[in-house]
Tab-separated table of C-alpha atoms in Angstrom:
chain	number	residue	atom	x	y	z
A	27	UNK	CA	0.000	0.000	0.000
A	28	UNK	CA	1.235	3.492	-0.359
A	29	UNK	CA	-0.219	6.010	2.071
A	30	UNK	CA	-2.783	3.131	3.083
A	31	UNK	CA	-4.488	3.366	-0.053
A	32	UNK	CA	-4.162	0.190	-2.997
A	33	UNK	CA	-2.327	0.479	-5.862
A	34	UNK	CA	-2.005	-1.710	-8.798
A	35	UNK	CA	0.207	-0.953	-11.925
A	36	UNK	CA	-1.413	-2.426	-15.142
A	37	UNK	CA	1.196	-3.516	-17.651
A	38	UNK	CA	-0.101	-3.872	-21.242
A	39	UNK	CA	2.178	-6.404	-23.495
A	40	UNK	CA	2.506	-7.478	-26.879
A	41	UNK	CA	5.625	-9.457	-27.992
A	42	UNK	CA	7.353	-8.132	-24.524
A	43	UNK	CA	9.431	-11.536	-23.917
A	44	UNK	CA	12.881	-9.643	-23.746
A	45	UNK	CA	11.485	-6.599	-21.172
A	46	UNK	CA	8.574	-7.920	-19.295
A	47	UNK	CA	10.879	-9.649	-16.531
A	48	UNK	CA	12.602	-6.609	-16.416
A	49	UNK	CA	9.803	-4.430	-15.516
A	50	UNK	CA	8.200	-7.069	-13.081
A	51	UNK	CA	11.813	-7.410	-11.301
A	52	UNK	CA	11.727	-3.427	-11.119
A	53	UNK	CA	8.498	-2.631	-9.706
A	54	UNK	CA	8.156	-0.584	-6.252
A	55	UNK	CA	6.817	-2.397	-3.356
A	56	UNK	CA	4.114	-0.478	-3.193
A	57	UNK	CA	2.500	-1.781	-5.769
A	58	UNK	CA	-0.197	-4.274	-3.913
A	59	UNK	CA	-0.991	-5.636	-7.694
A	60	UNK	CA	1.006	-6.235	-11.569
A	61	UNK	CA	-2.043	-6.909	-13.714
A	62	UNK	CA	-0.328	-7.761	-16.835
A	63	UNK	CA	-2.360	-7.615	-19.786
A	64	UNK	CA	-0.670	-9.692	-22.809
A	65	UNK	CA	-2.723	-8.916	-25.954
A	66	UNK	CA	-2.010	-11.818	-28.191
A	67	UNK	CA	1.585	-12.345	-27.909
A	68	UNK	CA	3.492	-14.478	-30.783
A	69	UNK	CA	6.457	-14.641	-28.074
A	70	UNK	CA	6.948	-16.170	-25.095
A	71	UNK	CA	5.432	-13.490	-23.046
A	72	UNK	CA	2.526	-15.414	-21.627
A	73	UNK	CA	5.081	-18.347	-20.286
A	74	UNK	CA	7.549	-15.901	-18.807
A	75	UNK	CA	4.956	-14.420	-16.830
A	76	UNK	CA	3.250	-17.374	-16.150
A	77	UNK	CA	6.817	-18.405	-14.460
A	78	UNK	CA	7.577	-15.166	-13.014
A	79	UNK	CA	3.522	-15.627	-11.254
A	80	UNK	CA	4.143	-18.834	-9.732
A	81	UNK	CA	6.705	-16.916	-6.891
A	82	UNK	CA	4.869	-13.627	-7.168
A	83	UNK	CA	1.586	-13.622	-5.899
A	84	UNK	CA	1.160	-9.903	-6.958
A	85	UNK	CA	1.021	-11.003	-10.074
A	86	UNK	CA	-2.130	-10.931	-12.081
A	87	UNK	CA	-2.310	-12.364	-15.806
A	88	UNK	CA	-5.046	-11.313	-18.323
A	89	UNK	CA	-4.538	-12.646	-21.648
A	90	UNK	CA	-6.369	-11.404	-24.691
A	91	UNK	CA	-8.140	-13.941	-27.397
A	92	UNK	CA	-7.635	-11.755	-30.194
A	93	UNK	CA	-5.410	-8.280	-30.560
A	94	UNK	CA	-6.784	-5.430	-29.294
A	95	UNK	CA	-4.129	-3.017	-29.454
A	96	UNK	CA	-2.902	-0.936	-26.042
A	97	UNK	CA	-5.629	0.832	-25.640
A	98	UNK	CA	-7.897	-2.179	-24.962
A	99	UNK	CA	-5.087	-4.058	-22.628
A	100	UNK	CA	-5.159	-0.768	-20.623
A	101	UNK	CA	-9.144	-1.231	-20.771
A	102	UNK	CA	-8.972	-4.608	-19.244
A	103	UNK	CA	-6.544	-3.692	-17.031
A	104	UNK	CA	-8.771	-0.642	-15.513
A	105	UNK	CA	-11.716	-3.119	-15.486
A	106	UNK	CA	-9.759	-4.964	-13.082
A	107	UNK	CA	-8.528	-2.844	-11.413
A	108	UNK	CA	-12.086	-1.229	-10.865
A	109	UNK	CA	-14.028	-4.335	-10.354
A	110	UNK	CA	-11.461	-5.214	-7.459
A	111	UNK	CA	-12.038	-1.704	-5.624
A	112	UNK	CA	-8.314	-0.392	-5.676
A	113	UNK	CA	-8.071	3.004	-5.048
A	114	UNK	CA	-5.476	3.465	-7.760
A	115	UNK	CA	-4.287	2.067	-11.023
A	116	UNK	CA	-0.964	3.088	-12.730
A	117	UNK	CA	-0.165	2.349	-16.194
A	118	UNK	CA	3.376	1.174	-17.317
A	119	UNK	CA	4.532	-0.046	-20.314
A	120	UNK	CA	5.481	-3.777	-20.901
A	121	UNK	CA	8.881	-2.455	-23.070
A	122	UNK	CA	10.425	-1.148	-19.653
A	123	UNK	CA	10.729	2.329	-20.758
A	124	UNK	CA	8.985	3.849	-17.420
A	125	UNK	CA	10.995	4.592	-15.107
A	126	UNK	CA	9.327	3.082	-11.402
A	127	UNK	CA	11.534	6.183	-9.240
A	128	UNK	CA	8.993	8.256	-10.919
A	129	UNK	CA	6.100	6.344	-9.530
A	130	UNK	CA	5.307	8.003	-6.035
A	131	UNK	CA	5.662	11.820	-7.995
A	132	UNK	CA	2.767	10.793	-10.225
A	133	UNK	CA	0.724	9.418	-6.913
A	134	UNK	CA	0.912	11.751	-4.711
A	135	UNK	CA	-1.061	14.488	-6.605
A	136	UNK	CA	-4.091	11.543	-6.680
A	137	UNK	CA	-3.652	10.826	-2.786
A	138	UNK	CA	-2.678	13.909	-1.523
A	139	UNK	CA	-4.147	16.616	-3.458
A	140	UNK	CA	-7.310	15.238	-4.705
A	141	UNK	CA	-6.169	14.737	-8.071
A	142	UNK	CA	-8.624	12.615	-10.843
A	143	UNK	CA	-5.809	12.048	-12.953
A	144	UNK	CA	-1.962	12.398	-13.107
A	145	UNK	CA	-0.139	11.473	-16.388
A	146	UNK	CA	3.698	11.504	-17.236
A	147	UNK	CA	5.157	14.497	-18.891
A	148	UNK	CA	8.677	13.757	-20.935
A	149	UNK	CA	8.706	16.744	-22.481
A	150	UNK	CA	9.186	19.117	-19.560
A	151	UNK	CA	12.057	17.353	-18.102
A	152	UNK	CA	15.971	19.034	-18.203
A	153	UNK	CA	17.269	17.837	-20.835
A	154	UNK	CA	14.272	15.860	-23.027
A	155	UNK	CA	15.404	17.451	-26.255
A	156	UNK	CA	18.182	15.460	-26.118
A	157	UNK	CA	17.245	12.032	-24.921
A	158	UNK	CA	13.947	11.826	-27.060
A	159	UNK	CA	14.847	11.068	-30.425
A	160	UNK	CA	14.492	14.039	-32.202
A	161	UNK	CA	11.194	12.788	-34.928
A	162	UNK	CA	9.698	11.478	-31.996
A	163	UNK	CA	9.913	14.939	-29.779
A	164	UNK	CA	8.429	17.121	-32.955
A	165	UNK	CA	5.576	14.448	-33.682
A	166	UNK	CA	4.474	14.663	-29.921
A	167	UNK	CA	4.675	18.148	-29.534
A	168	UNK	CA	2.451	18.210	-32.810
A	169	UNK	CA	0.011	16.008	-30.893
A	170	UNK	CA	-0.286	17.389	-27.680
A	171	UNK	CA	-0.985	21.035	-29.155
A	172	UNK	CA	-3.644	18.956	-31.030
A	173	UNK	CA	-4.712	17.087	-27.780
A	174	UNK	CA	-4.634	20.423	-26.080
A	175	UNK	CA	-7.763	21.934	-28.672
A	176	UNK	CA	-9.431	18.624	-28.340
A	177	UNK	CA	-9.351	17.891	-24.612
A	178	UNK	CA	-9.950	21.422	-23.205
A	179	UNK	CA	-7.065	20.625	-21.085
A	180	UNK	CA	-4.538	23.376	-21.884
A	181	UNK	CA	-2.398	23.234	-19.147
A	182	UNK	CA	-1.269	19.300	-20.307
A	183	UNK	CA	1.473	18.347	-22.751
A	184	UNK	CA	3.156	14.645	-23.847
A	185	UNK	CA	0.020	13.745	-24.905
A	186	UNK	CA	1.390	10.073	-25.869
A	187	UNK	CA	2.609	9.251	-22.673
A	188	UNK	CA	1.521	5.948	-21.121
A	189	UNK	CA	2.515	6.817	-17.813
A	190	UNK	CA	-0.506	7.696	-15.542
A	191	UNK	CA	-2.189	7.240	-12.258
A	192	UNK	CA	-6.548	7.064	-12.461
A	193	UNK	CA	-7.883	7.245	-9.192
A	194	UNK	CA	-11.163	4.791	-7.786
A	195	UNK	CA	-13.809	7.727	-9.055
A	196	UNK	CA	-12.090	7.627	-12.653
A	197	UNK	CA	-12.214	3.515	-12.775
A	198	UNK	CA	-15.884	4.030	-11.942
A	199	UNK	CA	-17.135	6.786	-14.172
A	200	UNK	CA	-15.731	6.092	-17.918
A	201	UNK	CA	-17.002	3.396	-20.175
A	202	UNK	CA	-13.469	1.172	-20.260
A	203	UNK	CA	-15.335	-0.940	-23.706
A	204	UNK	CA	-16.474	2.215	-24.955
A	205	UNK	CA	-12.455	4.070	-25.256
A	206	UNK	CA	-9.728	3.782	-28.297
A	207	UNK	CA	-8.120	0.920	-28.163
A	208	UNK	CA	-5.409	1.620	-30.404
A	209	UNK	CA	-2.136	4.094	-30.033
A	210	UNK	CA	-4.487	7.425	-29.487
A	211	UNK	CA	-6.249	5.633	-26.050
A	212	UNK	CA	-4.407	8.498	-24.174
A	213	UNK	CA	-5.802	11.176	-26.074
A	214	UNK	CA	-9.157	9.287	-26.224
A	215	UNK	CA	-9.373	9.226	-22.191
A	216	UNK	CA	-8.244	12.976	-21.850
A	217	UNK	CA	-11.311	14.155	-24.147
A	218	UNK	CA	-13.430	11.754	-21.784
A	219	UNK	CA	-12.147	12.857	-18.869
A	220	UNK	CA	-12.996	16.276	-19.171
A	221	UNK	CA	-16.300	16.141	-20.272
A	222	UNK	CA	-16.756	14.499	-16.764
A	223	UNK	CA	-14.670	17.565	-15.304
A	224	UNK	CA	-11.706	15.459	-13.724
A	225	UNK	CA	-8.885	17.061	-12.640
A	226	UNK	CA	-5.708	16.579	-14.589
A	227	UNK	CA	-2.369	16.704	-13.254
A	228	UNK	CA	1.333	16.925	-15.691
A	229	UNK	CA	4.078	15.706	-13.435
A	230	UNK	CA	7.653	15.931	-14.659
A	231	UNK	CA	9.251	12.478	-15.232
A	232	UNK	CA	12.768	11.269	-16.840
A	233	UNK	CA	12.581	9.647	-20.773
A	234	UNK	CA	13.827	6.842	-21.008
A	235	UNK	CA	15.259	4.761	-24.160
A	236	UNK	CA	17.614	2.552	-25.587
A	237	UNK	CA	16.677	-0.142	-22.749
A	238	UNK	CA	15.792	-2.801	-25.536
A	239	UNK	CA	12.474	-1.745	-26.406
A	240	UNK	CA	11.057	-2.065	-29.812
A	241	UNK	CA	8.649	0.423	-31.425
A	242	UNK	CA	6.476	-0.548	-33.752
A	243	UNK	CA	4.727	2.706	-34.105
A	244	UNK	CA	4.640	4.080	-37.899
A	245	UNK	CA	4.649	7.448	-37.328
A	246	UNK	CA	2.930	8.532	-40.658
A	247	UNK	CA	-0.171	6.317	-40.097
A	248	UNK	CA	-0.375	6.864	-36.359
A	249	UNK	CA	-0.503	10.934	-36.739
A	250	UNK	CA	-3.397	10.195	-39.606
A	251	UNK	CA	-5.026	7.591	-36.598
A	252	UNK	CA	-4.990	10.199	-34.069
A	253	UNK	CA	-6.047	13.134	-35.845
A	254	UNK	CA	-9.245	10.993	-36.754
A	255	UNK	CA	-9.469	10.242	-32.959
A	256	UNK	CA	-9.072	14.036	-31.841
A	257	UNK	CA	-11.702	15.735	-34.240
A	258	UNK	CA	-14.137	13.285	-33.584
A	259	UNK	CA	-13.395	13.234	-29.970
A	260	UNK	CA	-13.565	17.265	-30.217
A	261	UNK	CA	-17.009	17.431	-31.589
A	262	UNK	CA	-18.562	14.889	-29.272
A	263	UNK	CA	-16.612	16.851	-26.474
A	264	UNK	CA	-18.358	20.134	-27.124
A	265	UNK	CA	-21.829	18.550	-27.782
A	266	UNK	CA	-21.573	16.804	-24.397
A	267	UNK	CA	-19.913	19.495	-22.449
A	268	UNK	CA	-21.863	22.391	-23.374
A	269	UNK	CA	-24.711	21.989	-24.910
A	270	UNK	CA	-26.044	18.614	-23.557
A	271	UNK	CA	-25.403	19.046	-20.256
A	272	UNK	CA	-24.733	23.184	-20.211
A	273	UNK	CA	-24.897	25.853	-22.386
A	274	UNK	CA	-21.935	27.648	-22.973
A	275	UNK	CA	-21.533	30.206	-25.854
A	276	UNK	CA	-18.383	29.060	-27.400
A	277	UNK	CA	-20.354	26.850	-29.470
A	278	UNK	CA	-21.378	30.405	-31.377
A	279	UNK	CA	-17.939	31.135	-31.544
A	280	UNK	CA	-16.314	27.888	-33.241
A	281	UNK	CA	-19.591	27.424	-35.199
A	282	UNK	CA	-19.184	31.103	-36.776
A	283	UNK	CA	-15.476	30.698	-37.309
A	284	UNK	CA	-15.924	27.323	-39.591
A	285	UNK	CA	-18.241	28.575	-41.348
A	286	UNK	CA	-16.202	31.677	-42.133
A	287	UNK	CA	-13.094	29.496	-42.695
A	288	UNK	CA	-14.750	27.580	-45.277
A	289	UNK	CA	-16.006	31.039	-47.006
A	290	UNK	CA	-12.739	31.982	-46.713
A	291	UNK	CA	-11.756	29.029	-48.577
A	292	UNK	CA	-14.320	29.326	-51.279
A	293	UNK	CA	-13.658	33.203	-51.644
A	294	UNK	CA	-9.520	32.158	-51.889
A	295	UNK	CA	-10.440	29.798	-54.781
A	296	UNK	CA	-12.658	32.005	-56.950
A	297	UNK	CA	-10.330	35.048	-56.567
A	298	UNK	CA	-7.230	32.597	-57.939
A	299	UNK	CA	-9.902	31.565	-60.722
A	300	UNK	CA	-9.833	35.172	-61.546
A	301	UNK	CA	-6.818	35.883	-61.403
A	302	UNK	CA	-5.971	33.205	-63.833
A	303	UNK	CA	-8.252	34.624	-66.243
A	304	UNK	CA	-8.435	38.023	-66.360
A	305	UNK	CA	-4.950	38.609	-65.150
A	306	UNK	CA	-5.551	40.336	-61.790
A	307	UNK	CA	-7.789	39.976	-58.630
A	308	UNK	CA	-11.011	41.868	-58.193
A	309	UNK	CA	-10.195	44.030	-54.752
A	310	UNK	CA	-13.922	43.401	-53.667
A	311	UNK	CA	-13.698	39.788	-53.661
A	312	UNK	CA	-9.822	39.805	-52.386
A	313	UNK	CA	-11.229	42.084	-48.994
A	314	UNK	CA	-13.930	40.289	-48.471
A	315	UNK	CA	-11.712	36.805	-48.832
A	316	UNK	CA	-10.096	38.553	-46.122
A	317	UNK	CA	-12.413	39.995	-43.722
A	318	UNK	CA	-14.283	36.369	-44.006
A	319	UNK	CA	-10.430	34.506	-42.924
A	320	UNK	CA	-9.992	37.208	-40.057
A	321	UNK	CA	-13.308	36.999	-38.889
A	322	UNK	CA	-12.839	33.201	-38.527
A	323	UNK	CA	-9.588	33.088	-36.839
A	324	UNK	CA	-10.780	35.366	-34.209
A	325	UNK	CA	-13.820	33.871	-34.057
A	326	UNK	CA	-11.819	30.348	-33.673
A	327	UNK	CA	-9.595	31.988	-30.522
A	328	UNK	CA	-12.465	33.871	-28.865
A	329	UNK	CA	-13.636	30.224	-28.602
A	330	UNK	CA	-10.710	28.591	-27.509
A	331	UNK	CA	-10.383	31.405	-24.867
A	332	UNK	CA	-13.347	30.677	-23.793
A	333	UNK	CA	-12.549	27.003	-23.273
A	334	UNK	CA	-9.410	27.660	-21.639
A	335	UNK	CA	-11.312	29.668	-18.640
A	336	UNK	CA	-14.119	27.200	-18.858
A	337	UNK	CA	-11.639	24.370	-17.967
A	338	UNK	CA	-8.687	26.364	-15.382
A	339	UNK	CA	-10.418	24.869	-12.250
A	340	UNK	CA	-9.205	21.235	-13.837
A	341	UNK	CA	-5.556	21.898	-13.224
């Protein structure tokens, strides 16, 4: 136990045979439970954990019948963890790359302050620049600005992170079969979690890699993935969050500012169509291209303002 309230660390794996004894061997004492999730390993994951069970009684072993991707070991994980009453579950990865001296920094926020939610941020440490390989550092930042528009939590950043703490009320509240199961579940359960007005937490931990993990993340079709994940997550965030269960007048705001970024768009078009023809731009149609784009950028950050303030009591 750790500040006599239950923890258990849920360990998603898939093809982990060279890391999973490593991360097992590692783990805090703290940790009252290792529910390790393997989702359809081809390796000898299952009987490595199987062996490393049968003189570990913390050990739990969930095994998936068919692939579900992280996101859904992390789901069966949480449904464990949830249907067992512990007070806290902490995701780390099966590849080792989490580093358990970090573990009681991302807890304490959830036990001591009241915190829903505390997640992992790499990007804030001294130093990430250089110990995140360098595609990997731009694509996240990418994301998390993305995350940031899509989650209403502004003050959050490593958006890909796996490393998190979800307190009881969290296991209770969101739908675990209803989330992303694939690489965006993060994202995914950030947009969820504040349309139920959780409280989100960054905490500063160390990156860590070259330990013998394998990625098999392809970066091009992953940012595609999650984009998908974020606007769709967006939309049903606002719908939820304030106009389903309270009004808020942002929805004016983003709702005038698309439709005055697609004029925009239209107005851009016919003014090159113009200009290809007659040889120069009408100076109507080129102002009012640009009074329509103006209009819907500020229109765009009015309403992302008022987001921002909406959501500042979730820090």
């Amino acid at each position: 136990m750790y500040k006599n309230k239950t923890v258990c660390v849920v360990v998603p794996c898939h093809n982990e045979e060279t890391q999973i004894g490593k991360v097992v061997s590692t783990m805090p004492d703290l940790v009252d439970k290792i529910v390790i999730v393997d989702d359809k390993s081809k390796d000898r994951t299952v009987a490595i954990v199987e062996e490393l069970a049968a003189t570990n009684p913390k050990i739990v072993l969930i095994q998936h019948e068919e692939n579900q991707g992280v996101g859904g070991a992390i789901a069966s994980g949480y449904k464990w963890a949830r249907d067992n009453d512990l007070d806290a579950a902490v995701v780390m990865a099966g590849d080792a790359q989490m580093d358990p001296a970090d573990l009681p920094n991302l807890l304490d926020p959830v036990f001591d302050e009241g915190i829903d939610y505390s997640k992992g941020n790499r990007l804030i440490w001294r130093g990430s620049y250089r110990l995140i390989p360098k595609r990997r550092f731009f694509g996240n930042s990418v994301l998390s600005l993305l995350t940031k528009i899509a989650s209403g939590y502004w003050h959050v950043a490593d958006s890909q992170t796996g490393y998190t703490v979800a307190n009881k009320a969290v296991l209770q509240t969101l739908d675990w079969d209803n989330m992303y199961k694939r690489y965006g579940q993060p994202n995914d359960v950030l947009i969820k979690l504040n349309i139920d007005n959780f409280r989100v937490r960054d905490v500063p931990i160390r990156p860590v890699y070259g330990v013998g993990e394998v990625s098999g993340i392809k970066i091009r079709r992953v940012i595609f993935t999650i984009s998908n994940v974020l606007v769709r997550g967006f939309l049903n965030r606002l719908w939820e969050k304030y106009i389903v269960r309270d009004f808020h007048p942002l929805i004016f705001f983003y709702t005038l500012g698309v439709l005055m970024l697609l004029l925009s768009a239209f107005m851009f078009l016919r003014v090159i169509g113009l200009w290809a023809v007659e040889g120069s731009a009408p100076p109507m149609s080129s102002m009012a291209m640009l009074f329509a784009f103006s209009t819907a950028m500020q229109s765009i950050f009015f309403a992302m303002w008022f987001d921002m303030d909406s959501n500042k009591h979730l820090r």
